[in-house]
Amino acid sequence: MKKIINAVDQVENQMIEGMVKAFPQYVKKLDCGNVVVRAEKKTGKVALISGGGSGHEPAHGGFVGKGMLDAAVAGAVFTSPTPDQIYEGIKAVDDGKGVLMVVKNYTGDVLNFEMAAEMAADMDGIEVKEVVVNDDVAVQDSLYTTGRRGVAGTVFVHKIAGALAEKGASLDEVQAVAQKVIDNVRTMGMAIKPCTVPAAGEPGFELADDEMEIGIGIHGEPGVEKKPLETADEIVDTLLEKILADIDYSGSEVAVMINGCGSTPLMELFIVNNRVADVLAEKGIKVYKTMVGEYMTSLEMEGFSITLLRLDDQMKELLDEEADTPALTVEIDSCYLRTVIDIPPLDGYNEFNERPA
């Protein structure tokens, strides 16, 4: 195993410490474990908390900030955080307006988040509600779940529900829009190389140089089918066929996320998006917004997932609302006014900052 780490038992803590030192303007760490909250608590709003096992960076701590999460809780690599951690996070962000938990559909996550919610309600009188993200169309049940897994579509839940919370909506309203996103988002992924959990010391599955896994999860687990490696376009067609068969996207506007699993070059992700955009155009599905990059990773796994979110006017508006976090920044139109500020030319240059002949 090759890892740029110090000690296996310090991976998660040192990762969180390093993130906080890199982005002190966004996040700070609580003293109760690997829990990060907004550096400056936003008051008078519903608070959003999410999390799960480490190894998915930038999820979830990278999405703590204005317009998204108020707190993120990190367990050990690919392991649910404890109820005590989550409970401390809930207490830290509650401002009397209630807390919404965004939970990915993994058995440990669901049980521990719900236990923490009961603790917060019973001991502190905090109103806590939850949504459970289950956007993966690859499997109905897995080693980690009953029902579908929650994967990269979770980021759209953070963005849209976080935007509505930032605007001062009620807990019921924020929960409702989060559930609407879940009902309209679908994802499927693949990999050409597995990842290695530091504590395990060996890959979660094996692939020959000419093989790929279709339908992988985000915890290093194998997919639903191992097959010979295909071209990017053929892989996209396979994933999109399953996604488009699950929801009627015809005539809709969608948000697209091409998500890298940790070690996939942007070059390859853009090649994937090229085919995705062409297929959707052929099917009369209008792309409203596209996100390409690493949002929900699996350590150093090499592969990608495709996420489609069917949009309505409310979701489009909230997707465009301002967000400012370590991993995702969305600027509203007025932010671009700075590009028209007069900047005097440099000495010896004309008004176009060109040196005169």
mmCIF file of N, CA, C and O in Angstrom, residues 49-51 73 80-87 90 99-123 126-133 146 175 179:
data_model
loop_
_atom_site.group_PDB
_atom_site.id
_atom_site.type_symbol
_atom_site.label_atom_id
_atom_site.label_comp_id
_atom_site.label_asym_id
_atom_site.label_seq_id
_atom_site.Cartn_x
_atom_site.Cartn_y
_atom_site.Cartn_z
ATOM 1 N N ILE A 49 -27.112 19.725 8.457
ATOM 2 C CA ILE A 49 -25.966 18.913 8.852
ATOM 3 C C ILE A 49 -25.953 17.656 8.006
ATOM 4 O O ILE A 49 -26.995 17.081 7.697
ATOM 5 N N SER A 50 -24.760 17.254 7.594
ATOM 6 C CA SER A 50 -24.605 16.030 6.811
ATOM 7 C C SER A 50 -23.292 15.392 7.210
ATOM 8 O O SER A 50 -22.626 15.830 8.147
ATOM 9 N N GLY A 51 -22.912 14.338 6.531
ATOM 10 C CA GLY A 51 -21.659 13.678 6.842
ATOM 11 C C GLY A 51 -21.693 12.211 6.487
ATOM 12 O O GLY A 51 -22.562 11.741 5.762
ATOM 13 N N VAL A 73 -20.008 16.018 9.582
ATOM 14 C CA VAL A 73 -19.450 15.092 10.563
ATOM 15 C C VAL A 73 -18.726 13.982 9.806
ATOM 16 O O VAL A 73 -19.291 13.365 8.903
ATOM 17 N N SER A 80 -19.460 5.121 9.261
ATOM 18 C CA SER A 80 -20.364 6.144 9.775
ATOM 19 C C SER A 80 -19.795 6.843 10.998
ATOM 20 O O SER A 80 -19.162 6.215 11.850
ATOM 21 N N PRO A 81 -20.023 8.160 11.115
ATOM 22 C CA PRO A 81 -19.684 8.848 12.363
ATOM 23 C C PRO A 81 -20.563 8.337 13.496
ATOM 24 O O PRO A 81 -21.631 7.766 13.269
ATOM 25 N N THR A 82 -20.115 8.548 14.722
ATOM 26 C CA THR A 82 -20.863 8.061 15.874
ATOM 27 C C THR A 82 -22.033 8.989 16.187
ATOM 28 O O THR A 82 -22.012 10.173 15.837
ATOM 29 N N PRO A 83 -23.061 8.473 16.888
ATOM 30 C CA PRO A 83 -24.169 9.337 17.296
ATOM 31 C C PRO A 83 -23.711 10.525 18.136
ATOM 32 O O PRO A 83 -24.250 11.627 17.998
ATOM 33 N N ASP A 84 -22.713 10.324 18.999
ATOM 34 C CA ASP A 84 -22.229 11.424 19.834
ATOM 35 C C ASP A 84 -21.646 12.552 18.992
ATOM 36 O O ASP A 84 -21.867 13.729 19.280
ATOM 37 N N GLN A 85 -20.878 12.202 17.966
ATOM 38 C CA GLN A 85 -20.331 13.224 17.062
ATOM 39 C C GLN A 85 -21.458 14.017 16.405
ATOM 40 O O GLN A 85 -21.435 15.256 16.357
ATOM 41 N N ILE A 86 -22.415 13.297 15.880
ATOM 42 C CA ILE A 86 -23.516 13.946 15.160
ATOM 43 C C ILE A 86 -24.322 14.820 16.115
ATOM 44 O O ILE A 86 -24.713 15.949 15.773
ATOM 45 N N TYR A 87 -24.557 14.317 17.301
ATOM 46 C CA TYR A 87 -25.287 15.070 18.324
ATOM 47 C C TYR A 87 -24.595 16.386 18.643
ATOM 48 O O TYR A 87 -25.240 17.444 18.730
ATOM 49 N N ILE A 90 -25.215 18.779 15.816
ATOM 50 C CA ILE A 90 -26.576 19.321 15.851
ATOM 51 C C ILE A 90 -26.679 20.451 16.875
ATOM 52 O O ILE A 90 -27.217 21.525 16.595
ATOM 53 N N VAL A 99 -33.190 21.715 12.752
ATOM 54 C CA VAL A 99 -32.038 21.186 12.030
ATOM 55 C C VAL A 99 -32.508 20.111 11.056
ATOM 56 O O VAL A 99 -33.291 19.234 11.422
ATOM 57 N N LEU A 100 -32.028 20.202 9.819
ATOM 58 C CA LEU A 100 -32.304 19.157 8.830
ATOM 59 C C LEU A 100 -31.045 18.328 8.635
ATOM 60 O O LEU A 100 -29.978 18.858 8.328
ATOM 61 N N MET A 101 -31.182 17.018 8.802
ATOM 62 C CA MET A 101 -30.083 16.091 8.543
ATOM 63 C C MET A 101 -30.211 15.548 7.121
ATOM 64 O O MET A 101 -31.264 15.034 6.743
ATOM 65 N N VAL A 102 -29.141 15.666 6.337
ATOM 66 C CA VAL A 102 -29.093 15.083 4.994
ATOM 67 C C VAL A 102 -28.231 13.832 5.105
ATOM 68 O O VAL A 102 -27.008 13.914 5.287
ATOM 69 N N VAL A 103 -28.868 12.665 4.994
ATOM 70 C CA VAL A 103 -28.224 11.392 5.282
ATOM 71 C C VAL A 103 -28.199 10.540 4.020
ATOM 72 O O VAL A 103 -29.221 10.388 3.352
ATOM 73 N N LYS A 104 -27.046 9.978 3.705
ATOM 74 C CA LYS A 104 -26.968 9.038 2.587
ATOM 75 C C LYS A 104 -27.479 7.679 3.052
ATOM 76 O O LYS A 104 -27.284 7.295 4.202
ATOM 77 N N ASN A 105 -28.103 6.939 2.165
ATOM 78 C CA ASN A 105 -28.768 5.699 2.546
ATOM 79 C C ASN A 105 -27.770 4.554 2.724
ATOM 80 O O ASN A 105 -27.623 3.686 1.864
ATOM 81 N N TYR A 106 -27.083 4.587 3.854
ATOM 82 C CA TYR A 106 -26.259 3.475 4.311
ATOM 83 C C TYR A 106 -26.710 3.154 5.730
ATOM 84 O O TYR A 106 -26.969 4.065 6.522
ATOM 85 N N THR A 107 -26.814 1.878 6.041
ATOM 86 C CA THR A 107 -27.441 1.456 7.284
ATOM 87 C C THR A 107 -26.839 2.143 8.504
ATOM 88 O O THR A 107 -27.551 2.662 9.372
ATOM 89 N N GLY A 108 -25.504 2.180 8.588
ATOM 90 C CA GLY A 108 -24.858 2.806 9.734
ATOM 91 C C GLY A 108 -25.142 4.284 9.827
ATOM 92 O O GLY A 108 -25.412 4.814 10.921
ATOM 93 N N ASP A 109 -25.097 4.979 8.677
ATOM 94 C CA ASP A 109 -25.390 6.416 8.672
ATOM 95 C C ASP A 109 -26.810 6.680 9.148
ATOM 96 O O ASP A 109 -27.044 7.552 9.998
ATOM 97 N N VAL A 110 -27.769 5.954 8.600
ATOM 98 C CA VAL A 110 -29.169 6.191 8.944
ATOM 99 C C VAL A 110 -29.401 5.936 10.433
ATOM 100 O O VAL A 110 -30.021 6.754 11.136
ATOM 101 N N LEU A 111 -28.911 4.825 10.954
ATOM 102 C CA LEU A 111 -29.121 4.506 12.371
ATOM 103 C C LEU A 111 -28.463 5.537 13.286
ATOM 104 O O LEU A 111 -29.064 5.997 14.267
ATOM 105 N N ASN A 112 -27.224 5.919 12.983
ATOM 106 C CA ASN A 112 -26.501 6.822 13.869
ATOM 107 C C ASN A 112 -27.032 8.247 13.809
ATOM 108 O O ASN A 112 -27.110 8.934 14.833
ATOM 109 N N PHE A 113 -27.407 8.707 12.634
ATOM 110 C CA PHE A 113 -27.991 10.045 12.538
ATOM 111 C C PHE A 113 -29.336 10.088 13.258
ATOM 112 O O PHE A 113 -29.651 11.057 13.960
ATOM 113 N N GLU A 114 -30.145 9.043 13.098
ATOM 114 C CA GLU A 114 -31.448 9.041 13.761
ATOM 115 C C GLU A 114 -31.296 8.953 15.277
ATOM 116 O O GLU A 114 -32.061 9.582 16.023
ATOM 117 N N MET A 115 -30.306 8.213 15.760
ATOM 118 C CA MET A 115 -30.060 8.147 17.195
ATOM 119 C C MET A 115 -29.638 9.519 17.727
ATOM 120 O O MET A 115 -30.084 9.955 18.797
ATOM 121 N N ALA A 116 -28.796 10.215 16.969
ATOM 122 C CA ALA A 116 -28.370 11.554 17.370
ATOM 123 C C ALA A 116 -29.541 12.530 17.400
ATOM 124 O O ALA A 116 -29.637 13.381 18.299
ATOM 125 N N ALA A 117 -30.444 12.396 16.441
ATOM 126 C CA ALA A 117 -31.618 13.260 16.414
ATOM 127 C C ALA A 117 -32.491 13.041 17.649
ATOM 128 O O ALA A 117 -33.018 13.995 18.237
ATOM 129 N N GLU A 118 -32.644 11.777 18.056
ATOM 130 C CA GLU A 118 -33.414 11.476 19.258
ATOM 131 C C GLU A 118 -32.743 12.070 20.495
ATOM 132 O O GLU A 118 -33.422 12.610 21.387
ATOM 133 N N MET A 119 -31.426 12.002 20.564
ATOM 134 C CA MET A 119 -30.700 12.587 21.690
ATOM 135 C C MET A 119 -30.927 14.094 21.748
ATOM 136 O O MET A 119 -31.176 14.663 22.815
ATOM 137 N N ALA A 120 -30.849 14.750 20.589
ATOM 138 C CA ALA A 120 -31.016 16.208 20.540
ATOM 139 C C ALA A 120 -32.433 16.610 20.930
ATOM 140 O O ALA A 120 -32.643 17.622 21.609
ATOM 141 N N ALA A 121 -33.411 15.809 20.513
ATOM 142 C CA ALA A 121 -34.800 16.119 20.851
ATOM 143 C C ALA A 121 -35.074 15.881 22.331
ATOM 144 O O ALA A 121 -35.687 16.716 23.010
ATOM 145 N N ASP A 122 -34.611 14.746 22.843
ATOM 146 C CA ASP A 122 -34.918 14.371 24.219
ATOM 147 C C ASP A 122 -34.162 15.219 25.244
ATOM 148 O O ASP A 122 -34.718 15.594 26.284
ATOM 149 N N MET A 123 -32.911 15.521 24.978
ATOM 150 C CA MET A 123 -32.073 16.191 25.975
ATOM 151 C C MET A 123 -32.017 17.706 25.808
ATOM 152 O O MET A 123 -31.736 18.423 26.769
ATOM 153 N N ILE A 126 -34.409 20.088 20.701
ATOM 154 C CA ILE A 126 -34.141 20.566 19.338
ATOM 155 C C ILE A 126 -35.007 19.798 18.352
ATOM 156 O O ILE A 126 -35.056 18.562 18.385
ATOM 157 N N GLU A 127 -35.682 20.520 17.470
ATOM 158 C CA GLU A 127 -36.479 19.877 16.431
ATOM 159 C C GLU A 127 -35.561 19.471 15.286
ATOM 160 O O GLU A 127 -34.911 20.315 14.670
ATOM 161 N N VAL A 128 -35.508 18.184 15.028
ATOM 162 C CA VAL A 128 -34.621 17.654 13.989
ATOM 163 C C VAL A 128 -35.439 16.812 13.019
ATOM 164 O O VAL A 128 -36.225 15.956 13.433
ATOM 165 N N LYS A 129 -35.251 17.071 11.737
ATOM 166 C CA LYS A 129 -35.871 16.248 10.709
ATOM 167 C C LYS A 129 -34.780 15.740 9.778
ATOM 168 O O LYS A 129 -33.645 16.214 9.811
ATOM 169 N N GLU A 130 -35.135 14.769 8.945
ATOM 170 C CA GLU A 130 -34.129 14.183 8.068
ATOM 171 C C GLU A 130 -34.684 13.923 6.675
ATOM 172 O O GLU A 130 -35.901 13.844 6.468
ATOM 173 N N VAL A 131 -33.768 13.832 5.733
ATOM 174 C CA VAL A 131 -34.051 13.243 4.423
ATOM 175 C C VAL A 131 -32.956 12.216 4.174
ATOM 176 O O VAL A 131 -31.829 12.351 4.657
ATOM 177 N N VAL A 132 -33.287 11.175 3.447
ATOM 178 C CA VAL A 132 -32.338 10.103 3.149
ATOM 179 C C VAL A 132 -32.154 10.047 1.631
ATOM 180 O O VAL A 132 -33.108 9.821 0.884
ATOM 181 N N VAL A 133 -30.930 10.250 1.201
ATOM 182 C CA VAL A 133 -30.624 10.299 -0.228
ATOM 183 C C VAL A 133 -30.365 8.888 -0.739
ATOM 184 O O VAL A 133 -29.576 8.131 -0.156
ATOM 185 N N THR A 146 -30.180 -1.147 2.789
ATOM 186 C CA THR A 146 -31.453 -1.713 2.378
ATOM 187 C C THR A 146 -32.076 -0.671 1.466
ATOM 188 O O THR A 146 -32.408 0.427 1.895
ATOM 189 N N GLN A 175 -37.074 20.787 4.335
ATOM 190 C CA GLN A 175 -37.163 19.335 4.193
ATOM 191 C C GLN A 175 -37.896 18.963 2.905
ATOM 192 O O GLN A 175 -37.487 18.040 2.183
ATOM 193 N N GLN A 179 -36.394 16.775 -0.198
ATOM 194 C CA GLN A 179 -37.023 15.541 -0.654
ATOM 195 C C GLN A 179 -37.361 15.618 -2.133
ATOM 196 O O GLN A 179 -37.259 14.614 -2.859
#
